[in-house]
PDB file of C-alpha atoms in Angstrom:
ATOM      1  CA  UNK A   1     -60.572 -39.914 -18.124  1.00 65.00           C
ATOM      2  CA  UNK A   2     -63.207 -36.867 -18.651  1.00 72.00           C
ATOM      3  CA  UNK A   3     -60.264 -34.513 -16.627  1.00 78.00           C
ATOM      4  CA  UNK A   4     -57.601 -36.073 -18.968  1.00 80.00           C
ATOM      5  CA  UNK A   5     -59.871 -35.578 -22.221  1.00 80.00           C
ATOM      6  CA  UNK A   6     -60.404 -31.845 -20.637  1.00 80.00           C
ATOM      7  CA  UNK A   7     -56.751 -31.326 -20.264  1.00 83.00           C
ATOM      8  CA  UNK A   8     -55.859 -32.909 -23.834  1.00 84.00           C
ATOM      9  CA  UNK A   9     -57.953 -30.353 -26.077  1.00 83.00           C
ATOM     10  CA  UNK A  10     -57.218 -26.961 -23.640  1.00 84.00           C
ATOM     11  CA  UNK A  11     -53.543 -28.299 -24.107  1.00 85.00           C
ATOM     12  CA  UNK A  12     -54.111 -28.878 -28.111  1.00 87.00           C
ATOM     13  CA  UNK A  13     -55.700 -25.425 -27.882  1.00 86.00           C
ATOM     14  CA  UNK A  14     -52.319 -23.866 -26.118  1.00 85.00           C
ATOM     15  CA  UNK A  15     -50.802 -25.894 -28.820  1.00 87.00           C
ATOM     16  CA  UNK A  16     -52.094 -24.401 -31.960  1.00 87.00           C
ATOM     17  CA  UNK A  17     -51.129 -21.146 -30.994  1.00 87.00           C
ATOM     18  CA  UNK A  18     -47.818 -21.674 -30.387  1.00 88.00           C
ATOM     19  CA  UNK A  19     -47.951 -23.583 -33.721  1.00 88.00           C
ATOM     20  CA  UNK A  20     -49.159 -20.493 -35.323  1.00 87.00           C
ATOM     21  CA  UNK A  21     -46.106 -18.334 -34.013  1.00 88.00           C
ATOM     22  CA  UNK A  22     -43.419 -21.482 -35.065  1.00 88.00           C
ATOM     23  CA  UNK A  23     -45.486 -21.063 -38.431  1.00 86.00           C
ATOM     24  CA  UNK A  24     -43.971 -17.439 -38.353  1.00 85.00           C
ATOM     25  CA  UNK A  25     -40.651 -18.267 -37.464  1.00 89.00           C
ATOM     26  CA  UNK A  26     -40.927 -21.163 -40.842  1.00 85.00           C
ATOM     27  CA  UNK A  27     -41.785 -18.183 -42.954  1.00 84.00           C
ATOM     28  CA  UNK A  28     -39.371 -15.716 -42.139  1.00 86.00           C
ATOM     29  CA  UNK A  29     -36.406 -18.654 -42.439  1.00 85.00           C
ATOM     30  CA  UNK A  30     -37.800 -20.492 -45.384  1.00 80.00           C
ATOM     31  CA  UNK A  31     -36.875 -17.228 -47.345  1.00 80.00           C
ATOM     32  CA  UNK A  32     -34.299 -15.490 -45.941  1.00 80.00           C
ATOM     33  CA  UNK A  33     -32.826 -17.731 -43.600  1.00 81.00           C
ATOM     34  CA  UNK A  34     -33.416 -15.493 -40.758  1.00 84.00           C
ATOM     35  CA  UNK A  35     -35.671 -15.779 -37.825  1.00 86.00           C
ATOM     36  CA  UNK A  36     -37.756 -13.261 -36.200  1.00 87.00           C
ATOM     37  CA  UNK A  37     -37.322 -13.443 -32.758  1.00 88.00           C
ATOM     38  CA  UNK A  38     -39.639 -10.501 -32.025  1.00 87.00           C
ATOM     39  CA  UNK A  39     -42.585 -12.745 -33.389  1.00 89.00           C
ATOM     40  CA  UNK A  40     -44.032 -12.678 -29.370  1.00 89.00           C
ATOM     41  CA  UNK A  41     -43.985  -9.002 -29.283  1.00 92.00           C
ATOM     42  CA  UNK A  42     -45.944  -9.292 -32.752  1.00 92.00           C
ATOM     43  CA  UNK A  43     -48.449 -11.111 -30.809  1.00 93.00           C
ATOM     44  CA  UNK A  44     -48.815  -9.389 -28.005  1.00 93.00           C
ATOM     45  CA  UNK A  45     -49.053  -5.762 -29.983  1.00 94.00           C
ATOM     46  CA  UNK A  46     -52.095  -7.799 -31.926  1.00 93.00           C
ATOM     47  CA  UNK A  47     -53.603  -8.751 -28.906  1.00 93.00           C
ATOM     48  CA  UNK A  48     -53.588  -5.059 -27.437  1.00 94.00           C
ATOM     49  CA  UNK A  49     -54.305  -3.195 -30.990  1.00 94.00           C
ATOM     50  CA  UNK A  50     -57.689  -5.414 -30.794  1.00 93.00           C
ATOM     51  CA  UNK A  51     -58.216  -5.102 -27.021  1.00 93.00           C
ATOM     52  CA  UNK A  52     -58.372  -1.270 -27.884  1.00 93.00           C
ATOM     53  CA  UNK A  53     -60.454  -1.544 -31.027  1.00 94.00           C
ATOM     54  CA  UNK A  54     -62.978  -3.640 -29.085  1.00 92.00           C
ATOM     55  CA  UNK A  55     -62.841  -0.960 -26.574  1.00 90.00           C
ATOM     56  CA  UNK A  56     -63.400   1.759 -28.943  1.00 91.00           C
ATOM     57  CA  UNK A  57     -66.981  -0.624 -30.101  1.00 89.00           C
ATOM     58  CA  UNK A  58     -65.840  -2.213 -33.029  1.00 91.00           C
ATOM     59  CA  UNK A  59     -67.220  -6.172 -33.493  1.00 91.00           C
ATOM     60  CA  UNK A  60     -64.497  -8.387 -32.527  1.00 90.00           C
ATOM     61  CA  UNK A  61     -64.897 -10.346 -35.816  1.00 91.00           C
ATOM     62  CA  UNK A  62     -64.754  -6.869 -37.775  1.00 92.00           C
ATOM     63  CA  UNK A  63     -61.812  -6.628 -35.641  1.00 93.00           C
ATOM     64  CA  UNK A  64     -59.862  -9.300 -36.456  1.00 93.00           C
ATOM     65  CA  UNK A  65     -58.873  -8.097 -40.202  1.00 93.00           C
ATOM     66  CA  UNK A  66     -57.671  -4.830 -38.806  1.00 95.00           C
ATOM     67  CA  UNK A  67     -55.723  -6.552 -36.767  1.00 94.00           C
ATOM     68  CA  UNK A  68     -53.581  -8.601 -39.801  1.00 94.00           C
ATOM     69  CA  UNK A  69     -53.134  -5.478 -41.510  1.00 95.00           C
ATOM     70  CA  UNK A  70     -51.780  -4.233 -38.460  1.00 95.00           C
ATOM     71  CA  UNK A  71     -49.697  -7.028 -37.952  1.00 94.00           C
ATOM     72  CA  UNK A  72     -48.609  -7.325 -41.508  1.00 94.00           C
ATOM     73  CA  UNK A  73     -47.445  -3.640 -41.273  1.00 95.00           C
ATOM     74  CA  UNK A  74     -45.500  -4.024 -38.039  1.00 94.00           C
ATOM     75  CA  UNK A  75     -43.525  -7.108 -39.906  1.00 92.00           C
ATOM     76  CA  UNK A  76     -42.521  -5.205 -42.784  1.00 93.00           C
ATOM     77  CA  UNK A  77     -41.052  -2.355 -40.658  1.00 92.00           C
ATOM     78  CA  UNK A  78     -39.425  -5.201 -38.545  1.00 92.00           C
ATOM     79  CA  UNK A  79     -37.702  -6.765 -42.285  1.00 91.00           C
ATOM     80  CA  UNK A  80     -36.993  -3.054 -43.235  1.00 90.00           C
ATOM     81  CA  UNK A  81     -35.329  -1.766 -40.098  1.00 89.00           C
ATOM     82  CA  UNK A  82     -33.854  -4.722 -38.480  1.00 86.00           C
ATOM     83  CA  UNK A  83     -33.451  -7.414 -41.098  1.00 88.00           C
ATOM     84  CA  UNK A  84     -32.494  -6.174 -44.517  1.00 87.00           C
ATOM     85  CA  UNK A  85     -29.217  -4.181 -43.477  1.00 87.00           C
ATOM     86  CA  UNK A  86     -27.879  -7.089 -41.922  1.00 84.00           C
ATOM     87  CA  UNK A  87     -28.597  -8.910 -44.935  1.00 80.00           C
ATOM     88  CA  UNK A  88     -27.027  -6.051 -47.291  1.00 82.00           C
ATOM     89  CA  UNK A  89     -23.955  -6.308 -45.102  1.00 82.00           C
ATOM     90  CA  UNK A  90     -23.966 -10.203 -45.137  1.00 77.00           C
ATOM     91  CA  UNK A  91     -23.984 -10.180 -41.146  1.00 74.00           C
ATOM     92  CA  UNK A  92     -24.457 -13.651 -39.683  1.00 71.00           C
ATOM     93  CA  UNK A  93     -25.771 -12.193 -36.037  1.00 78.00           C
ATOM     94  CA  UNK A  94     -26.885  -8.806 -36.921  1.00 83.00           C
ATOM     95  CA  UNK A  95     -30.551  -9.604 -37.660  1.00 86.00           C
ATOM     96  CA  UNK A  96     -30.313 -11.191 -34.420  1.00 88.00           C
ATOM     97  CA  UNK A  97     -29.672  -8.455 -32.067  1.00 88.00           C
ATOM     98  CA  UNK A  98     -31.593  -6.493 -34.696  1.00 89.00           C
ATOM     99  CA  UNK A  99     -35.279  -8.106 -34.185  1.00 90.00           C
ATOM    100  CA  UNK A 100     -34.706  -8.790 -30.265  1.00 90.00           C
ATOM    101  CA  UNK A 101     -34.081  -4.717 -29.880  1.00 91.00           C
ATOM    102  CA  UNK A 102     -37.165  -4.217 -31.622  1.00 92.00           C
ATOM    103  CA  UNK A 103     -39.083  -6.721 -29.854  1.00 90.00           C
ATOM    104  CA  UNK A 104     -37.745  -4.621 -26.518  1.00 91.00           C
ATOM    105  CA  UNK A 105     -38.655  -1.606 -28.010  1.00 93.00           C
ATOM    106  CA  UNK A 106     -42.373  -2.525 -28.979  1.00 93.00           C
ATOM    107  CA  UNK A 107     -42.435  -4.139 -25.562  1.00 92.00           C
ATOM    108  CA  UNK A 108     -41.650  -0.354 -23.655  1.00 93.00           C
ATOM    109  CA  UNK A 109     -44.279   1.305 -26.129  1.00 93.00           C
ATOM    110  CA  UNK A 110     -46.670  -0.982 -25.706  1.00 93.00           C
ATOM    111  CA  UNK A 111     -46.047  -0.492 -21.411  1.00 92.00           C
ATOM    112  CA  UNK A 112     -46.197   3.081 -22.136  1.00 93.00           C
ATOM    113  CA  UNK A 113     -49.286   3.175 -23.874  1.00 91.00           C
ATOM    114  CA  UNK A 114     -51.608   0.659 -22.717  1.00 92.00           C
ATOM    115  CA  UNK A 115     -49.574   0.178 -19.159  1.00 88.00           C
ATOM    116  CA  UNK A 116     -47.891  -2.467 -17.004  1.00 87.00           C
ATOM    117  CA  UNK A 117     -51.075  -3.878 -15.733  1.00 87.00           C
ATOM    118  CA  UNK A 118     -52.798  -6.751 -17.334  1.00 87.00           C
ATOM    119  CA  UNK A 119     -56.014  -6.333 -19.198  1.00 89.00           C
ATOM    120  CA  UNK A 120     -58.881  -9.030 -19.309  1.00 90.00           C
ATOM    121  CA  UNK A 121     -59.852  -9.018 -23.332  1.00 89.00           C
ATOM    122  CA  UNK A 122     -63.931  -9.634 -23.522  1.00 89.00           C
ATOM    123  CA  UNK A 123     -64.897 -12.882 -25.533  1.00 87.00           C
ATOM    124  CA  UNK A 124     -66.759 -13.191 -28.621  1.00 87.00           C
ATOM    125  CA  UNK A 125     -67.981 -16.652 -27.397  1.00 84.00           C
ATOM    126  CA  UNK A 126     -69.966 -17.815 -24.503  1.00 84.00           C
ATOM    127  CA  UNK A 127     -68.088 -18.578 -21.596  1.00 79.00           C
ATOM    128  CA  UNK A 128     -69.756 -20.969 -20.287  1.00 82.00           C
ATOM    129  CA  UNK A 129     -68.303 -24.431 -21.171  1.00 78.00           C
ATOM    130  CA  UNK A 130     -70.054 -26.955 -23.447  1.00 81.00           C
ATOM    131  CA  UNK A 131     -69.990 -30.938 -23.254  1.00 80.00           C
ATOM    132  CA  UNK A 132     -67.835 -32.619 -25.853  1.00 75.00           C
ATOM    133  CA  UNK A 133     -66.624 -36.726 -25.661  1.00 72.00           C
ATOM    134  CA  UNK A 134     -67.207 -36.281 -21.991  1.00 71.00           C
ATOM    135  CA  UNK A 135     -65.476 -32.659 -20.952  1.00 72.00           C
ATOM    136  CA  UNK A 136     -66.403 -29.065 -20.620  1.00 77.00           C
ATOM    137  CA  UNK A 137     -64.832 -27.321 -23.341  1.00 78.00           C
ATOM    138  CA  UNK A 138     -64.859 -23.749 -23.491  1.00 81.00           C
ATOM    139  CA  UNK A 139     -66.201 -22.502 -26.881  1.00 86.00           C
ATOM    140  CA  UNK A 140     -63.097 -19.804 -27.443  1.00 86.00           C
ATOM    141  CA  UNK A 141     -60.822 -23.765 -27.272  1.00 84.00           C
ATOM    142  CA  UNK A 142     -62.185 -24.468 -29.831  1.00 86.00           C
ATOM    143  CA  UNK A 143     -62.075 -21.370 -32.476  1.00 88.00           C
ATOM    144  CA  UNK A 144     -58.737 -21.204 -31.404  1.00 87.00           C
ATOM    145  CA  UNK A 145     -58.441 -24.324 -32.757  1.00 86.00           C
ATOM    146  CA  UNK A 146     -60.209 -24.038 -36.048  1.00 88.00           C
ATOM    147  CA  UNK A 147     -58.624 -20.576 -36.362  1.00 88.00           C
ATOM    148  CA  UNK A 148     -55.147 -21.593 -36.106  1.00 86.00           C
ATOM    149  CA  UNK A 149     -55.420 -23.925 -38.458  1.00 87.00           C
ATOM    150  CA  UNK A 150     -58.002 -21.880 -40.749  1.00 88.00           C
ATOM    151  CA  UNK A 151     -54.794 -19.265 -40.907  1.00 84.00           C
ATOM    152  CA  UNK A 152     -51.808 -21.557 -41.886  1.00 82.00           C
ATOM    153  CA  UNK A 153     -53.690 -23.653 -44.243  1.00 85.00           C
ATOM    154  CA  UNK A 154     -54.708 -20.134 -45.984  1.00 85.00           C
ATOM    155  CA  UNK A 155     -50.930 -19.521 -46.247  1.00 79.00           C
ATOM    156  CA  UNK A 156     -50.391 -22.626 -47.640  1.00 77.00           C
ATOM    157  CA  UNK A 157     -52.850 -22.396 -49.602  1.00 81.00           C
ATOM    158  CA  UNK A 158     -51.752 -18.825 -50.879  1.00 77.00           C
ATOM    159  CA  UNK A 159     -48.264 -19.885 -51.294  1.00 72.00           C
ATOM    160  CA  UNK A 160     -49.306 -22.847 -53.729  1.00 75.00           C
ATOM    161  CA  UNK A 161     -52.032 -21.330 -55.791  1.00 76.00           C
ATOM    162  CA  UNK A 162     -51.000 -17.658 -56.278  1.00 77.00           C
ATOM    163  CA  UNK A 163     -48.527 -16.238 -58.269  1.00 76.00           C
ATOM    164  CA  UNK A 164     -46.992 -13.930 -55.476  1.00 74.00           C
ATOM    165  CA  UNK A 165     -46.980 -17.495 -53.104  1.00 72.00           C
ATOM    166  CA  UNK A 166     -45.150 -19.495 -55.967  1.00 75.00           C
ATOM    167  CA  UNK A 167     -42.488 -16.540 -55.770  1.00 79.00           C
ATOM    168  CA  UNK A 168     -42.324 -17.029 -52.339  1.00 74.00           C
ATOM    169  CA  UNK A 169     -41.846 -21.085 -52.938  1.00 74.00           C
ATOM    170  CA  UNK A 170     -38.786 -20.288 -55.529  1.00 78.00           C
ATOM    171  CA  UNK A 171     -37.182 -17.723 -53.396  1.00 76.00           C
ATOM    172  CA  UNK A 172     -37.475 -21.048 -50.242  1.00 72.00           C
ATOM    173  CA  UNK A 173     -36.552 -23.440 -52.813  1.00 71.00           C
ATOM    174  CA  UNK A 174     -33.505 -21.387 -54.358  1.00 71.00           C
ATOM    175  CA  UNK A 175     -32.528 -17.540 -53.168  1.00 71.00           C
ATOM    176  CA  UNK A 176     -29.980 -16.846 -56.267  1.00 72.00           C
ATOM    177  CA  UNK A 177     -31.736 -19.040 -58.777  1.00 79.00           C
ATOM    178  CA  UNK A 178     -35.047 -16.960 -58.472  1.00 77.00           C
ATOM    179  CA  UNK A 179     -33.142 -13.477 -58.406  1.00 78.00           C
ATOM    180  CA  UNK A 180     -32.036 -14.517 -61.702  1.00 74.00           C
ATOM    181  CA  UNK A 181     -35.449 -15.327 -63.114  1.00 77.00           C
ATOM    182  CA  UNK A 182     -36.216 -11.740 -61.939  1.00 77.00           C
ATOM    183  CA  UNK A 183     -38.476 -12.414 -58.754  1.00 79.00           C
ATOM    184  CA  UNK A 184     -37.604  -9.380 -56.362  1.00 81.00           C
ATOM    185  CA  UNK A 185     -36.508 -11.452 -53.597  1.00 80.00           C
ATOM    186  CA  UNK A 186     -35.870  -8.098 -51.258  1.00 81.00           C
ATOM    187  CA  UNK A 187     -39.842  -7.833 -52.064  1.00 85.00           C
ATOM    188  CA  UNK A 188     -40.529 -11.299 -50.931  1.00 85.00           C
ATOM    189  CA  UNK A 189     -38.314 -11.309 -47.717  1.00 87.00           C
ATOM    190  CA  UNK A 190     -40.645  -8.240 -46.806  1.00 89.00           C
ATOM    191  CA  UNK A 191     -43.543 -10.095 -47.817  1.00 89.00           C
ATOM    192  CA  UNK A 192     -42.504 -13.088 -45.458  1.00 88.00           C
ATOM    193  CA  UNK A 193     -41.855 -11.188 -42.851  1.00 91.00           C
ATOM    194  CA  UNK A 194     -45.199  -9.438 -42.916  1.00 92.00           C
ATOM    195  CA  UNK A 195     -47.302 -12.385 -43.432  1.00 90.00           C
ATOM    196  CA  UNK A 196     -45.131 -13.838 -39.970  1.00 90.00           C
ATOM    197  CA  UNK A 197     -46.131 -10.977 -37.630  1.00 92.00           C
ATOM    198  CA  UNK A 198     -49.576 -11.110 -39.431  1.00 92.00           C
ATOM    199  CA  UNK A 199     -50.040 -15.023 -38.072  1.00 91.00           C
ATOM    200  CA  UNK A 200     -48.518 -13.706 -35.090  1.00 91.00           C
ATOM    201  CA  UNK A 201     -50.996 -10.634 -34.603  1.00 93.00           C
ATOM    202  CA  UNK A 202     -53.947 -13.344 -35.360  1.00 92.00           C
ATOM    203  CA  UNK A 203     -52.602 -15.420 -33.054  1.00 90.00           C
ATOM    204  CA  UNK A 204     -52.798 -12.560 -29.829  1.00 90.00           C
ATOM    205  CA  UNK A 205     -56.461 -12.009 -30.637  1.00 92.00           C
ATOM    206  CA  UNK A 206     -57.569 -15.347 -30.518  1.00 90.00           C
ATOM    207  CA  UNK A 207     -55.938 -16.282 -27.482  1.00 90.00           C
ATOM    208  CA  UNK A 208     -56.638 -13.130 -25.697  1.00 89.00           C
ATOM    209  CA  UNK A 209     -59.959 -14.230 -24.275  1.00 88.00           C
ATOM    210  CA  UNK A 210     -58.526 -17.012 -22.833  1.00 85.00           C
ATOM    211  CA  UNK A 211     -55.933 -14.944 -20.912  1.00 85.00           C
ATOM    212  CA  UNK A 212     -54.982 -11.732 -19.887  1.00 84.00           C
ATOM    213  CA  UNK A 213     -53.807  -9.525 -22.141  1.00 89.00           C
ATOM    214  CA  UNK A 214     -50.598  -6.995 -21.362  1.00 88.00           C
ATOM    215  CA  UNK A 215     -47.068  -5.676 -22.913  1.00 89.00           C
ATOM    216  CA  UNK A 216     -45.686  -9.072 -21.028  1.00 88.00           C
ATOM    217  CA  UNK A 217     -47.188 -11.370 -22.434  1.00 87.00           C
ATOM    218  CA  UNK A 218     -45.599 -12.027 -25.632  1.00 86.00           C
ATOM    219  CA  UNK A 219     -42.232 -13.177 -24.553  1.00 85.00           C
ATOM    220  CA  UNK A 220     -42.764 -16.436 -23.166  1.00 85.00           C
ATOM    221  CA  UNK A 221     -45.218 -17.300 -25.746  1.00 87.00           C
ATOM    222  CA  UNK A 222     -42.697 -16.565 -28.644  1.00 86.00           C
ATOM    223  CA  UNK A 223     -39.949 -18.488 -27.098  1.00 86.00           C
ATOM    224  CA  UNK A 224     -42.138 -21.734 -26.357  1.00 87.00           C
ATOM    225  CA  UNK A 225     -42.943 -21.377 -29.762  1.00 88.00           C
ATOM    226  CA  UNK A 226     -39.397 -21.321 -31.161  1.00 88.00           C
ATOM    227  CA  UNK A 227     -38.849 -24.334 -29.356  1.00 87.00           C
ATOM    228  CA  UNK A 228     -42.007 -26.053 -31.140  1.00 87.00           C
ATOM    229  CA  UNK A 229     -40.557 -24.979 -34.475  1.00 87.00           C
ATOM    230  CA  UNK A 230     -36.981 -27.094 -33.364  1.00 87.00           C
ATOM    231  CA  UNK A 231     -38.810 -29.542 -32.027  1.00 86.00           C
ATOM    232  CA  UNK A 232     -40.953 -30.132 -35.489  1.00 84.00           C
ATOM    233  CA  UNK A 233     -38.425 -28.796 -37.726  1.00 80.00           C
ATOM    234  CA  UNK A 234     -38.057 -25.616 -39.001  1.00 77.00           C
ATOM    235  CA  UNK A 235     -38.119 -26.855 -42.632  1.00 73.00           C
ATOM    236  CA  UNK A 236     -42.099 -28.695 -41.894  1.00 74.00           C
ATOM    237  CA  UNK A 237     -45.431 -26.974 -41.641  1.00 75.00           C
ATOM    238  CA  UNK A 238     -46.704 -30.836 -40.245  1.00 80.00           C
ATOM    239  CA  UNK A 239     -43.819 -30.631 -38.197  1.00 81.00           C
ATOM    240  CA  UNK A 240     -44.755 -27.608 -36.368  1.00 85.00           C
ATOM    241  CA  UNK A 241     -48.525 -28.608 -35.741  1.00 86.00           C
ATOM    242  CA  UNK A 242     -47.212 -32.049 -34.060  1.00 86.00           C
ATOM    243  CA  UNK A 243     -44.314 -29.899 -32.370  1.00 85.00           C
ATOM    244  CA  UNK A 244     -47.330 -27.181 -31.039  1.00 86.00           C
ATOM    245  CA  UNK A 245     -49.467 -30.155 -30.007  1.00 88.00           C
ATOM    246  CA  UNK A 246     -47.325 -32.065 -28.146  1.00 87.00           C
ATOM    247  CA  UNK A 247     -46.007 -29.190 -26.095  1.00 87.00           C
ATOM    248  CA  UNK A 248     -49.545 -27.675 -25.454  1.00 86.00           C
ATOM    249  CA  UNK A 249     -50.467 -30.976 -24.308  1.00 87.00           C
ATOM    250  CA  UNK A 250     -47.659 -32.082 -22.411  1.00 86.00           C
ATOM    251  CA  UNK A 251     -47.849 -28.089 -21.027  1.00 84.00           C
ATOM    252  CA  UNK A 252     -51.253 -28.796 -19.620  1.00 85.00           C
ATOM    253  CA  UNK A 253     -51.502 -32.539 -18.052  1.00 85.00           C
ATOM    254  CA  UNK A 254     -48.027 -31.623 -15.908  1.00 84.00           C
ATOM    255  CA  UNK A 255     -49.278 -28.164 -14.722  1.00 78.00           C
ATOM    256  CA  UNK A 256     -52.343 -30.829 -13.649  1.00 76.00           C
ATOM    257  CA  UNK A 257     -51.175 -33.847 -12.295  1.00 77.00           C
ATOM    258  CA  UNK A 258     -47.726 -32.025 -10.768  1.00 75.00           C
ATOM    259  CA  UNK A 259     -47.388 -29.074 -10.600  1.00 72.00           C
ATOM    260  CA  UNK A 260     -47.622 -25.579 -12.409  1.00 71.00           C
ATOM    261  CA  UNK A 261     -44.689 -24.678 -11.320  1.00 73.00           C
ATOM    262  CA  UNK A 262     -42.948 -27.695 -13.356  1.00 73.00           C
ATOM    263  CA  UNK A 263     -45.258 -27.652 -16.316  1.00 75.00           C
ATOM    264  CA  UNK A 264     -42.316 -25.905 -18.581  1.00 76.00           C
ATOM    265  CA  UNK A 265     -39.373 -29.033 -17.841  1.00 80.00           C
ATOM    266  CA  UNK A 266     -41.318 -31.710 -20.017  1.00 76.00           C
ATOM    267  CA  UNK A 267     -40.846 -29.277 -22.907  1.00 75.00           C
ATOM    268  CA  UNK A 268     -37.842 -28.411 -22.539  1.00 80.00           C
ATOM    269  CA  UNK A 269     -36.136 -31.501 -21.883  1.00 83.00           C
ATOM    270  CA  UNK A 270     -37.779 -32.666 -25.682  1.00 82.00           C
ATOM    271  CA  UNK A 271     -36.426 -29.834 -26.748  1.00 82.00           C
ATOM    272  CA  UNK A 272     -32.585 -30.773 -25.635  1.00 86.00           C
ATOM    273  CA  UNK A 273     -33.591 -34.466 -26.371  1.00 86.00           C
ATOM    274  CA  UNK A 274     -34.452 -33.489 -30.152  1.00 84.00           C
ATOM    275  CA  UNK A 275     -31.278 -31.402 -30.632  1.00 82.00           C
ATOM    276  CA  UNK A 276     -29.101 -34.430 -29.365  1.00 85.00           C
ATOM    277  CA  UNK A 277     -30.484 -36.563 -31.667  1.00 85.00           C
ATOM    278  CA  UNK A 278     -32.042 -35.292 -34.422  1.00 82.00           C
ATOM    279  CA  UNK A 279     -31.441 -31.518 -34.842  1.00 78.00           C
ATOM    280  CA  UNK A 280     -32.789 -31.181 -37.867  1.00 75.00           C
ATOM    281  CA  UNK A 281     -36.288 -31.630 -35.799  1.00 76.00           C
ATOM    282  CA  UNK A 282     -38.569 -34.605 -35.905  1.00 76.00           C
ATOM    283  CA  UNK A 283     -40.224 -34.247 -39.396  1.00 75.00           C
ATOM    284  CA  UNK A 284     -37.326 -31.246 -40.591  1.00 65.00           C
ATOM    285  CA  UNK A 285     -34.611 -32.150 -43.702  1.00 65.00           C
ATOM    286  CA  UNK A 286     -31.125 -31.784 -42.859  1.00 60.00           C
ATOM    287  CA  UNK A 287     -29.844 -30.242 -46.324  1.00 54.00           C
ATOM    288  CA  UNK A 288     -26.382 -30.893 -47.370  1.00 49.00           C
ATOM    289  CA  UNK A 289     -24.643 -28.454 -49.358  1.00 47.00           C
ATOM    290  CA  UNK A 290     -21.742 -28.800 -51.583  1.00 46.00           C
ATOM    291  CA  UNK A 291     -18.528 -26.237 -50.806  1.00 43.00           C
TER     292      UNK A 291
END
């Protein structure tokens, strides 16, 4: 039981973070109806861009903002170059190819500049494990924890209260019908695609300490979050925390109790499972449109 309960919060740990990213890929669609699928590139270029300010002596909580703006940068130039001429030109699969060549091409900078070799990123915490309902918990578990959901429910939070989030809400809610109550949807689309690779870039820093850190390690993270956002539902921010959770979990206790080398299937097969039966995901709103 205390190896189970040990397993169950490194795997909700795991969890949130891939939440985090599938929070990403809910912003970027819940506007525009396209999907970043750079977002683990955005994450790993965080994680690096903070390795090297750490490196350079700044305070890895002074850090962290730098980081976001960073992040928030990198995801406007993604909307700018990649996304919004597909858009103009009303191309179904163009953003597509559009945001995975980018992803590549951060991917060979980052190799270039900070090399093929994995880095170990320094904690902020203790790493020496601490005692909690019967397990040793490492202390960085847990912020990632309370900083995952720290960030989304300041989205939320932003989205609902301020005037440049409610745009963001009508623009989700109804593309044309907010263009023509003179919200600058091209504005917001940016905006959505910065605060993604912003989550994203917050996401790389926190997890960082708890692995190593290189140009590689972006790419399985963002697809394992995709499949969390199907699994929860693209159209559900509850969705996507049960969708992380249950894959970080289920992630962890099969790496344990069979192998590593399997810990990926269980996933997966939900993932194929959910699509079969309920596409839509398991807390996500299949919309029905009249033609």
């Amino acid at each position: 039981m205390q190896i189970l309960t040990q397993l169950v919060f490194s795997g909700i740990a795991l969890g949130m973070i891939y939440a985090v990213i599938a929070f990403g890929y809910q912003l970027t669609f819940a506007t525009s109806d396209t999907l970043n699928f750079g977002q683990g590139d955005a994450l790993m270029l965080g994680a690096l861009v903070g390795l090297s300010l750490v490196g350079f002596g700044l305070n890895y909580w002074l850090m962290i903002p730098l980081v976001c703006l960073f992040g928030a940068l990198q995801g406007a130039v993604v909307e700018r170059i990649g996304v919004r001429p597909a858009i103009k030109m009303k191309s179904e699969f163009g953003w597509i190819m559009s945001t995975i060549a980018l992803g590549i091409i951060f991917k060979n900078v980052a190799e270039n500049v900070w090399g093929r070799d994995d880095l170990k990123f320094p904690s902020p915490l203790p790493e020496s494990p601490i005692r909690l309902l019967g397990a040793n918990v490492l202390p960085m578990e847990l912020l990632v924890i309370g900083g995952a959901l720290a960030m989304m429910l300041s989205v939320e939070f932003f989205n609902r209260r301020s005037i440049y989030g409610k745009a963001v809400v009508a623009t989700f809610n109804d593309r044309d019908a907010a263009k023509l109550m003179g919200i600058n949807t091209g504005l917001v689309i940016t905006f959505s695609y910065a605060l993604s690779s912003m989550t994203a870039a917050f996401a790389g820093v926190l997890i960082a300490p708890l692995t190593l850190t290189g140009a590689t390690m972006g790419a399985v993270l963002g697809l394992k979050a995709f499949a969390v956002a199907i699994i929860g539902g693209l159209t559900s921010g509850m969705g996507i925390i049960v969708g992380g959770v249950i894959l970080g979990v289920v992630e962890t206790t099969t790496g344990f109790y069979l192998s590593t080398g399997y810990k990926d299937v269980p996933g997966l097969v939900l993932l194929l499972i959910v699509l079969a039966v309920k596409p839509a995901g398991l807390f996500g709103k299949t919309a029905i449109k009249k033609v």
